[in-house]
Amino acid sequence: MTTPLVQAHHIFGLRSSVVNNVLYFDDQSIIYPAGSNCVRYNVDQKWQKFIPGSEKSQGMLVLAFSPNHRYLAVSEKGEKATVTIYDVQHDQSRKKKSLSVNDLHAQEFISIAFSPDSKYLIAQSGTPDWTLIYWLWKKQKIIGVMKTTTNTNPIYQIPQDPYSTDPTHAEQQEISTLALSPSEEALIASTNKNQLYSITLSSAEINKSELAHFEFLCQSFHSNVITGLDICIRKPLVATSSVDRSIRLWNYETNVLELYKEFQEEAYSVAIHPSGLYILVGFSDKLRLMNLLIDDIRTFKEFTIRSCRECAFSNGGHVFAVVNGNVIHIHSTTTFENLVNLKGHNGKIRAIVWNSDDSKLISCGMDGAVYEWNTLTGKRELECVLKSCSYTDLCITPDSKTIFAVGSDRTLKEITDSQIIREVPSNDVAYTCVVMSHSGRMLFLGAANGTVRSMKIPLPVKSEWNEYQAHSGPITKMVVTFDDLYLLTVSEDACFMIWKIIDKEGRVLKRDKEVGHAEEILITKSDLQEKNQLTLELKTRVEELKMENEYQLRLKDMNYSDKIKELTEKFIQEMESLKTKNQVLKTDKDKIELKHKEDTVLILDRHAKDIEDLESVNNQKLMLEYEKYQELQLKSQRMQEDYERQLNEMDESKIQALEELTEYYETKLQEKGKLIEQLQEESRQQIKESDETKKQIEEDADREIQDIKIKYERNLRDEKEANLRLKGETGIMRKKFTSLQKEIEDKQGEIEKLKSEHQKLHGVIRSLEKDIQGLKKEILERDETIQDKEKRIYDLKKKNQELEKFKFVLDYKIKELKKQIEPRENDIKEMKEQIQQMETELELFHKHNAQLELNIGELKQKLKATEAEMRKEMEKVRNVESVVKRFKTDLYNCVAFIQDPKKLKDSVWQLYEKYVPQSEVFEIAAVDSDIQKEFGRQRNHLEKSIATLQKKLLKDTEIHRADNVHIMQENVALIKEINDLRHELKVARIKVHDLEVALGTLKKNKKPCAVDFKDNCSRNAVTRLNFDHESERIIELQRLEIKQLQEQNQPKEDVQHQSSGILPAITI
């Protein structure tokens, strides 16, 4: 079988930490981040497409969508800050470019945005660089780089307030992102609790006086770490528990949230019954068994187990296992009795798994132990302990022979018969979960970096797997559905993901058997009665409404018929009046037409007369103008002749003046030429200087112009942005003002409630103040007692100082006494050495006796074997003698026929046939040889087995003797210590008594103290002497114990010798 493949099918969750985490792709679909993927979700058809993140990414930070709605930019954190751009209009959301800067030390881009033409991309890096980078992203070319001073400069294409809050019915949630659809008909908001809300912006709804409320876009998601995951057999339901104090039931076939309920405590684990009708949840205060009703999750049994981290129903559902620290409790589902307690783990248990027939339970813990328990007897059958590894999860094959476990050492372990057969390394990735398909051919692993790995079973020689980007946090739980079609994963990023298990060609795996899901549901009797009553009430209400509606319809018909009659009459009257008006208007129209015709004839006549008058006047004016024109033409000819004469005269005077001027200026030119040459040289130098100054001035001017231009452009942008922001803020403030007014009204009602609560709390505070006063009095009393005790301690310290002085004197005397005791201690050591030598001799004698006993046993066995052979031979002899007697009698009878040869021959023949059959002759010989061979072979085998058993017995006896000797030595040492302690205790008591006496009589007399001390020393010496007698007595007692043990062992040895000496009966 090839390595199994999985395909992301659906995900429930949202990453609220990503900036700009909701984007509209078009009016029907949106894009948002979930896990380590970006999800394209169709709001109408409810399907999802996935845009996977980069492999080495440490998580998404920012999303940006191009204005042409084609490209999606994703900022990802990693070793280098990168921006990945995807072509979203492509079916598989193909990756276009990956942008990064080699010289940049920052690991993230905190803000990104496209240009209006979608050709350029700008990004703001994070610490420590705080650099603004401007890309021509299609060519991966950096156009500009600029350092920024602070991190409070997010990049916006359209300014908005991303941190506005909106109170919901349940709690205050902070809106992190708002997205408006392209048609501006819908608005989507994402909150800091990982929820998506939507609202329609139709004009009809906005104009209404009522408030418009946000609704869930698809369904509510978990807002914190998901701790538990489980599935049932009879229904396509998935149960999840979370730290957000909620339990949710999902349908993994329809991708719908079926049930949802919030509790007062955090939920750490969850298990759903195989029937799908009950659920077991481990809360922080108790473990609760609850019914899954049609519209509620209701508790019906509680167990006093706090913070249960693991719980699981058996495959049959008749029992369930619960983890309480390092103990596993197994309870009955029907009677709720605690059947078995499984104890053995030294650390917290991290995972438990039932085998297929519920006869075994496998557990693993932080102590590095994997145990297999028998659930009927509660005994541990198999164990595998590896203290260097803290296990996190395990699974078992369908045949219950192999266990796969993962832990802190970053390997996958294959365990069979309490031994780790194989370890598969994970390439520096910590595994958190492991799960196996119910067919036993696929293995799935969850990692701490949020990835999912799939492997085939049996594991190949080379480690092969397929890895998939799944979550942005460590995977907490994994489950495979019972039909092996779906893989379900949950993570610390509060996302729940459904994967399809497919083959190489991308097809879904076929089911072995089509199992129909159950449709029955639980409902309480009270709820059913209420609903039945409601249905009856509603039916009666419907009938009453029908009657009322029919009656009202009849009344309306009557009213409408009367109104119609009135309207028809009014309409007929109006019609008649309109007809009369129409006739009057027609007569008026005819009269007006006649007047109009007469007026037009008069006007035409007047117009013709006016035209004739105008033509005659215009002809006269034209004649006068023509005469004026001829006179002016003559004048112009005369003027032209005069001007020609003057021009000729002027030309002649001009020529003379030119000649004179040329001569004068030629002389001047020569003089000036020399000056020009000098000035040219000076001008060249000045031109060079002026060019240089001009260049410098131009450069300075260009710089100043660019700076001023940039400055004013920035000011313009800032002003525009400020203007747009202010417009947006004014609109938001108006909405806030209206919402706040209504909130104020709500808050006033709450204030009244709080005032009543305030009064109640004042009463509580008064009672608590009384308690505080009482406690203060107690504290003062205790302070007084503490002061008294401190005084006593001070007095005792003074006494202690005096006693230390006595101690110094006593220590000196103790040293002198020790010098006297040393020779006796040497004698004791010599005695101990003698005792040890005696014990070694005793051991040698015991060994010799054991060897002699073995020899005796062997001889006895041989003797018994020979006696058995003798008995058999004696029996054979007796049989032969009986045959011989019978033969003699028959022969005697045969001799009677000695005179009759025929009868004699017949009788002899009968004797021969009777006593000597031919077949037996050969058979006896063959059988006897075979019997002897088989007998010898069995005898040799038994003698060898006896010898091996005797050797084993010798070894066991030697081991037992060594153990007995060791125990005896330990007993001797312990008894010595006990005697020493007793002696020291006596001496200490005497010293204490003497010191008390000395303290009382110290001032009166000091000599008795010394006398007492001598008495104590003499007592000490006496006890030391008594110790020798005690040691001898102990040695005698131990010898008696040795003899008793030998006597107990002898009958056992005799039984063994007898059992080994008796040979089994040989069957032929």
PDB file of C-alpha atoms in Angstrom, residues 760-937:
ATOM      1  CA  LYS A 760     -27.366  44.004  49.572  1.00  0.00           C
ATOM      2  CA  LEU A 761     -23.566  44.098  49.358  1.00  0.00           C
ATOM      3  CA  HIS A 762     -23.487  46.864  52.011  1.00  0.00           C
ATOM      4  CA  GLY A 763     -25.260  44.480  54.377  1.00  0.00           C
ATOM      5  CA  VAL A 764     -22.737  41.766  53.515  1.00  0.00           C
ATOM      6  CA  ILE A 765     -19.868  44.250  54.057  1.00  0.00           C
ATOM      7  CA  ARG A 766     -21.206  45.168  57.496  1.00  0.00           C
ATOM      8  CA  SER A 767     -21.352  41.521  58.519  1.00  0.00           C
ATOM      9  CA  LEU A 768     -17.832  41.010  57.106  1.00  0.00           C
ATOM     10  CA  GLU A 769     -16.590  44.066  59.037  1.00  0.00           C
ATOM     11  CA  LYS A 770     -17.919  42.494  62.222  1.00  0.00           C
ATOM     12  CA  ASP A 771     -16.045  39.314  61.339  1.00  0.00           C
ATOM     13  CA  ILE A 772     -12.901  41.371  60.671  1.00  0.00           C
ATOM     14  CA  GLN A 773     -13.158  43.043  64.084  1.00  0.00           C
ATOM     15  CA  GLY A 774     -13.494  39.625  65.736  1.00  0.00           C
ATOM     16  CA  LEU A 775     -10.486  38.349  63.775  1.00  0.00           C
ATOM     17  CA  LYS A 776      -8.480  41.459  64.796  1.00  0.00           C
ATOM     18  CA  LYS A 777      -9.225  40.681  68.445  1.00  0.00           C
ATOM     19  CA  GLU A 778      -8.052  37.119  67.907  1.00  0.00           C
ATOM     20  CA  ILE A 779      -4.874  38.443  66.233  1.00  0.00           C
ATOM     21  CA  LEU A 780      -4.175  40.710  69.245  1.00  0.00           C
ATOM     22  CA  GLU A 781      -4.656  37.772  71.614  1.00  0.00           C
ATOM     23  CA  ARG A 782      -2.351  35.619  69.506  1.00  0.00           C
ATOM     24  CA  ASP A 783       0.244  38.437  69.462  1.00  0.00           C
ATOM     25  CA  GLU A 784       0.166  38.452  73.259  1.00  0.00           C
ATOM     26  CA  THR A 785       0.625  34.683  73.373  1.00  0.00           C
ATOM     27  CA  ILE A 786       3.500  35.002  70.860  1.00  0.00           C
ATOM     28  CA  GLN A 787       5.188  37.589  73.098  1.00  0.00           C
ATOM     29  CA  ASP A 788       4.834  35.249  76.101  1.00  0.00           C
ATOM     30  CA  LYS A 789       6.327  32.399  74.078  1.00  0.00           C
ATOM     31  CA  GLU A 790       9.178  34.631  72.940  1.00  0.00           C
ATOM     32  CA  LYS A 791       9.941  35.424  76.592  1.00  0.00           C
ATOM     33  CA  ARG A 792       9.967  31.708  77.371  1.00  0.00           C
ATOM     34  CA  ILE A 793      12.240  31.097  74.362  1.00  0.00           C
ATOM     35  CA  TYR A 794      14.615  33.784  75.694  1.00  0.00           C
ATOM     36  CA  ASP A 795      14.707  32.086  79.119  1.00  0.00           C
ATOM     37  CA  LEU A 796      15.266  28.698  77.472  1.00  0.00           C
ATOM     38  CA  LYS A 797      18.141  30.124  75.428  1.00  0.00           C
ATOM     39  CA  LYS A 798      19.815  31.277  78.659  1.00  0.00           C
ATOM     40  CA  LYS A 799      19.358  27.789  80.120  1.00  0.00           C
ATOM     41  CA  ASN A 800      20.749  26.350  76.880  1.00  0.00           C
ATOM     42  CA  GLN A 801      23.926  28.456  77.253  1.00  0.00           C
ATOM     43  CA  GLU A 802      24.429  27.149  80.780  1.00  0.00           C
ATOM     44  CA  LEU A 803      23.856  23.590  79.562  1.00  0.00           C
ATOM     45  CA  GLU A 804      26.425  24.049  76.808  1.00  0.00           C
ATOM     46  CA  LYS A 805      28.996  24.846  79.497  1.00  0.00           C
ATOM     47  CA  PHE A 806      28.157  21.530  81.188  1.00  0.00           C
ATOM     48  CA  LYS A 807      28.333  19.829  77.812  1.00  0.00           C
ATOM     49  CA  PHE A 808      31.926  20.954  77.346  1.00  0.00           C
ATOM     50  CA  VAL A 809      32.919  19.335  80.666  1.00  0.00           C
ATOM     51  CA  LEU A 810      30.961  16.172  79.817  1.00  0.00           C
ATOM     52  CA  ASP A 811      32.545  15.899  76.334  1.00  0.00           C
ATOM     53  CA  TYR A 812      35.989  15.871  77.929  1.00  0.00           C
ATOM     54  CA  LYS A 813      34.977  13.041  80.273  1.00  0.00           C
ATOM     55  CA  ILE A 814      33.342  11.116  77.375  1.00  0.00           C
ATOM     56  CA  LYS A 815      36.655  11.207  75.484  1.00  0.00           C
ATOM     57  CA  GLU A 816      38.450   9.703  78.466  1.00  0.00           C
ATOM     58  CA  LEU A 817      35.827   6.939  78.706  1.00  0.00           C
ATOM     59  CA  LYS A 818      36.107   6.183  74.951  1.00  0.00           C
ATOM     60  CA  LYS A 819      39.837   5.577  75.449  1.00  0.00           C
ATOM     61  CA  GLN A 820      38.919   2.955  78.070  1.00  0.00           C
ATOM     62  CA  ILE A 821      36.279   1.343  75.755  1.00  0.00           C
ATOM     63  CA  GLU A 822      38.580   0.964  72.677  1.00  0.00           C
ATOM     64  CA  PRO A 823      40.326  -2.330  73.787  1.00  0.00           C
ATOM     65  CA  ARG A 824      36.926  -3.971  74.371  1.00  0.00           C
ATOM     66  CA  GLU A 825      35.778  -2.897  70.918  1.00  0.00           C
ATOM     67  CA  ASN A 826      38.881  -4.594  69.456  1.00  0.00           C
ATOM     68  CA  ASP A 827      37.882  -7.821  71.272  1.00  0.00           C
ATOM     69  CA  ILE A 828      34.379  -7.507  69.782  1.00  0.00           C
ATOM     70  CA  LYS A 829      35.888  -7.167  66.285  1.00  0.00           C
ATOM     71  CA  GLU A 830      37.937 -10.353  66.795  1.00  0.00           C
ATOM     72  CA  MET A 831      34.796 -12.170  67.942  1.00  0.00           C
ATOM     73  CA  LYS A 832      32.954 -10.971  64.836  1.00  0.00           C
ATOM     74  CA  GLU A 833      35.754 -12.297  62.607  1.00  0.00           C
ATOM     75  CA  GLN A 834      35.526 -15.687  64.365  1.00  0.00           C
ATOM     76  CA  ILE A 835      31.745 -15.680  63.821  1.00  0.00           C
ATOM     77  CA  GLN A 836      32.250 -14.985  60.104  1.00  0.00           C
ATOM     78  CA  GLN A 837      34.754 -17.845  59.831  1.00  0.00           C
ATOM     79  CA  MET A 838      32.257 -20.123  61.553  1.00  0.00           C
ATOM     80  CA  GLU A 839      29.553 -19.047  59.106  1.00  0.00           C
ATOM     81  CA  THR A 840      31.830 -19.804  56.114  1.00  0.00           C
ATOM     82  CA  GLU A 841      32.555 -23.270  57.574  1.00  0.00           C
ATOM     83  CA  LEU A 842      28.823 -23.749  58.074  1.00  0.00           C
ATOM     84  CA  GLU A 843      28.205 -22.893  54.423  1.00  0.00           C
ATOM     85  CA  LEU A 844      30.872 -25.399  53.314  1.00  0.00           C
ATOM     86  CA  PHE A 845      29.258 -28.109  55.467  1.00  0.00           C
ATOM     87  CA  HIS A 846      25.860 -27.263  54.004  1.00  0.00           C
ATOM     88  CA  LYS A 847      27.223 -27.573  50.473  1.00  0.00           C
ATOM     89  CA  HIS A 848      28.869 -30.898  51.300  1.00  0.00           C
ATOM     90  CA  ASN A 849      25.643 -32.184  52.868  1.00  0.00           C
ATOM     91  CA  ALA A 850      23.674 -31.054  49.807  1.00  0.00           C
ATOM     92  CA  GLN A 851      26.088 -32.920  47.495  1.00  0.00           C
ATOM     93  CA  LEU A 852      25.795 -36.062  49.626  1.00  0.00           C
ATOM     94  CA  GLU A 853      22.007 -35.751  49.592  1.00  0.00           C
ATOM     95  CA  LEU A 854      22.079 -35.516  45.799  1.00  0.00           C
ATOM     96  CA  ASN A 855      24.295 -38.640  45.563  1.00  0.00           C
ATOM     97  CA  ILE A 856      21.940 -40.465  47.920  1.00  0.00           C
ATOM     98  CA  GLY A 857      18.984 -39.387  45.808  1.00  0.00           C
ATOM     99  CA  GLU A 858      20.612 -40.673  42.626  1.00  0.00           C
ATOM    100  CA  LEU A 859      21.438 -44.008  44.247  1.00  0.00           C
ATOM    101  CA  LYS A 860      17.893 -44.319  45.565  1.00  0.00           C
ATOM    102  CA  GLN A 861      16.539 -43.678  42.075  1.00  0.00           C
ATOM    103  CA  LYS A 862      18.810 -46.330  40.563  1.00  0.00           C
ATOM    104  CA  LEU A 863      17.806 -48.753  43.301  1.00  0.00           C
ATOM    105  CA  LYS A 864      14.129 -48.128  42.653  1.00  0.00           C
ATOM    106  CA  ALA A 865      14.639 -48.615  38.901  1.00  0.00           C
ATOM    107  CA  THR A 866      16.431 -51.953  39.489  1.00  0.00           C
ATOM    108  CA  GLU A 867      13.682 -53.070  41.894  1.00  0.00           C
ATOM    109  CA  ALA A 868      11.067 -52.300  39.232  1.00  0.00           C
ATOM    110  CA  GLU A 869      13.033 -54.351  36.663  1.00  0.00           C
ATOM    111  CA  MET A 870      13.334 -57.205  39.170  1.00  0.00           C
ATOM    112  CA  ARG A 871       9.582 -57.197  39.707  1.00  0.00           C
ATOM    113  CA  LYS A 872       8.931 -57.346  35.967  1.00  0.00           C
ATOM    114  CA  GLU A 873      11.397 -60.224  35.560  1.00  0.00           C
ATOM    115  CA  MET A 874       9.755 -62.082  38.453  1.00  0.00           C
ATOM    116  CA  GLU A 875       6.359 -61.645  36.833  1.00  0.00           C
ATOM    117  CA  LYS A 876       7.765 -63.018  33.583  1.00  0.00           C
ATOM    118  CA  VAL A 877       9.193 -66.032  35.432  1.00  0.00           C
ATOM    119  CA  ARG A 878       5.838 -66.702  37.100  1.00  0.00           C
ATOM    120  CA  ASN A 879       4.075 -66.503  33.758  1.00  0.00           C
ATOM    121  CA  VAL A 880       6.551 -68.914  32.199  1.00  0.00           C
ATOM    122  CA  GLU A 881       6.178 -71.357  35.128  1.00  0.00           C
ATOM    123  CA  SER A 882       2.371 -71.298  34.770  1.00  0.00           C
ATOM    124  CA  VAL A 883       2.705 -71.974  31.031  1.00  0.00           C
ATOM    125  CA  VAL A 884       5.139 -74.849  31.733  1.00  0.00           C
ATOM    126  CA  LYS A 885       2.672 -76.431  34.254  1.00  0.00           C
ATOM    127  CA  ARG A 886      -0.155 -76.251  31.770  1.00  0.00           C
ATOM    128  CA  PHE A 887       2.119 -77.683  29.058  1.00  0.00           C
ATOM    129  CA  LYS A 888       3.069 -80.575  31.383  1.00  0.00           C
ATOM    130  CA  THR A 889      -0.578 -81.432  32.028  1.00  0.00           C
ATOM    131  CA  ASP A 890      -1.391 -81.290  28.324  1.00  0.00           C
ATOM    132  CA  LEU A 891       1.721 -83.399  27.560  1.00  0.00           C
ATOM    133  CA  TYR A 892       0.674 -85.909  30.195  1.00  0.00           C
ATOM    134  CA  ASN A 893      -2.718 -86.172  28.509  1.00  0.00           C
ATOM    135  CA  CYS A 894      -0.980 -86.574  25.152  1.00  0.00           C
ATOM    136  CA  VAL A 895       1.168 -89.475  26.434  1.00  0.00           C
ATOM    137  CA  ALA A 896      -2.054 -91.445  27.017  1.00  0.00           C
ATOM    138  CA  PHE A 897      -2.354 -91.732  23.208  1.00  0.00           C
ATOM    139  CA  ILE A 898       1.159 -93.168  22.781  1.00  0.00           C
ATOM    140  CA  GLN A 899      -0.152 -96.451  21.365  1.00  0.00           C
ATOM    141  CA  ASP A 900      -2.458 -94.674  18.881  1.00  0.00           C
ATOM    142  CA  PRO A 901      -0.033 -92.769  16.525  1.00  0.00           C
ATOM    143  CA  LYS A 902      -2.701 -90.786  14.709  1.00  0.00           C
ATOM    144  CA  LYS A 903      -4.273 -89.433  17.889  1.00  0.00           C
ATOM    145  CA  LEU A 904      -0.802 -88.865  19.265  1.00  0.00           C
ATOM    146  CA  LYS A 905       0.125 -86.899  16.170  1.00  0.00           C
ATOM    147  CA  ASP A 906      -3.116 -84.867  16.345  1.00  0.00           C
ATOM    148  CA  SER A 907      -2.686 -84.120  20.019  1.00  0.00           C
ATOM    149  CA  VAL A 908       0.984 -83.096  19.494  1.00  0.00           C
ATOM    150  CA  TRP A 909      -0.096 -80.863  16.626  1.00  0.00           C
ATOM    151  CA  GLN A 910      -2.752 -79.270  18.851  1.00  0.00           C
ATOM    152  CA  LEU A 911      -0.096 -78.701  21.499  1.00  0.00           C
ATOM    153  CA  TYR A 912       2.150 -77.074  18.960  1.00  0.00           C
ATOM    154  CA  GLU A 913      -0.628 -74.820  17.657  1.00  0.00           C
ATOM    155  CA  LYS A 914      -1.704 -73.982  21.208  1.00  0.00           C
ATOM    156  CA  TYR A 915       1.670 -73.097  22.694  1.00  0.00           C
ATOM    157  CA  VAL A 916       3.843 -72.242  19.682  1.00  0.00           C
ATOM    158  CA  PRO A 917       2.002 -69.989  17.114  1.00  0.00           C
ATOM    159  CA  GLN A 918       4.318 -69.138  14.154  1.00  0.00           C
ATOM    160  CA  SER A 919       3.347 -65.448  13.898  1.00  0.00           C
ATOM    161  CA  GLU A 920       4.174 -64.829  17.537  1.00  0.00           C
ATOM    162  CA  VAL A 921       7.616 -66.289  17.256  1.00  0.00           C
ATOM    163  CA  PHE A 922       8.841 -63.602  14.962  1.00  0.00           C
ATOM    164  CA  GLU A 923       6.750 -60.882  16.522  1.00  0.00           C
ATOM    165  CA  ILE A 924       7.968 -61.563  20.038  1.00  0.00           C
ATOM    166  CA  ALA A 925      11.562 -61.304  18.996  1.00  0.00           C
ATOM    167  CA  ALA A 926      10.989 -58.062  17.076  1.00  0.00           C
ATOM    168  CA  VAL A 927       8.769 -56.522  19.779  1.00  0.00           C
ATOM    169  CA  ASP A 928      11.227 -57.359  22.556  1.00  0.00           C
ATOM    170  CA  SER A 929      14.089 -55.639  20.764  1.00  0.00           C
ATOM    171  CA  ASP A 930      11.950 -52.547  19.993  1.00  0.00           C
ATOM    172  CA  ILE A 931      10.702 -52.373  23.573  1.00  0.00           C
ATOM    173  CA  GLN A 932      14.218 -52.544  24.932  1.00  0.00           C
ATOM    174  CA  LYS A 933      15.432 -49.822  22.596  1.00  0.00           C
ATOM    175  CA  GLU A 934      12.495 -47.515  23.437  1.00  0.00           C
ATOM    176  CA  PHE A 935      12.921 -48.262  27.124  1.00  0.00           C
ATOM    177  CA  GLY A 936      16.637 -47.407  26.988  1.00  0.00           C
ATOM    178  CA  ARG A 937      16.029 -44.247  25.038  1.00  0.00           C
TER     179      ARG A 937
END
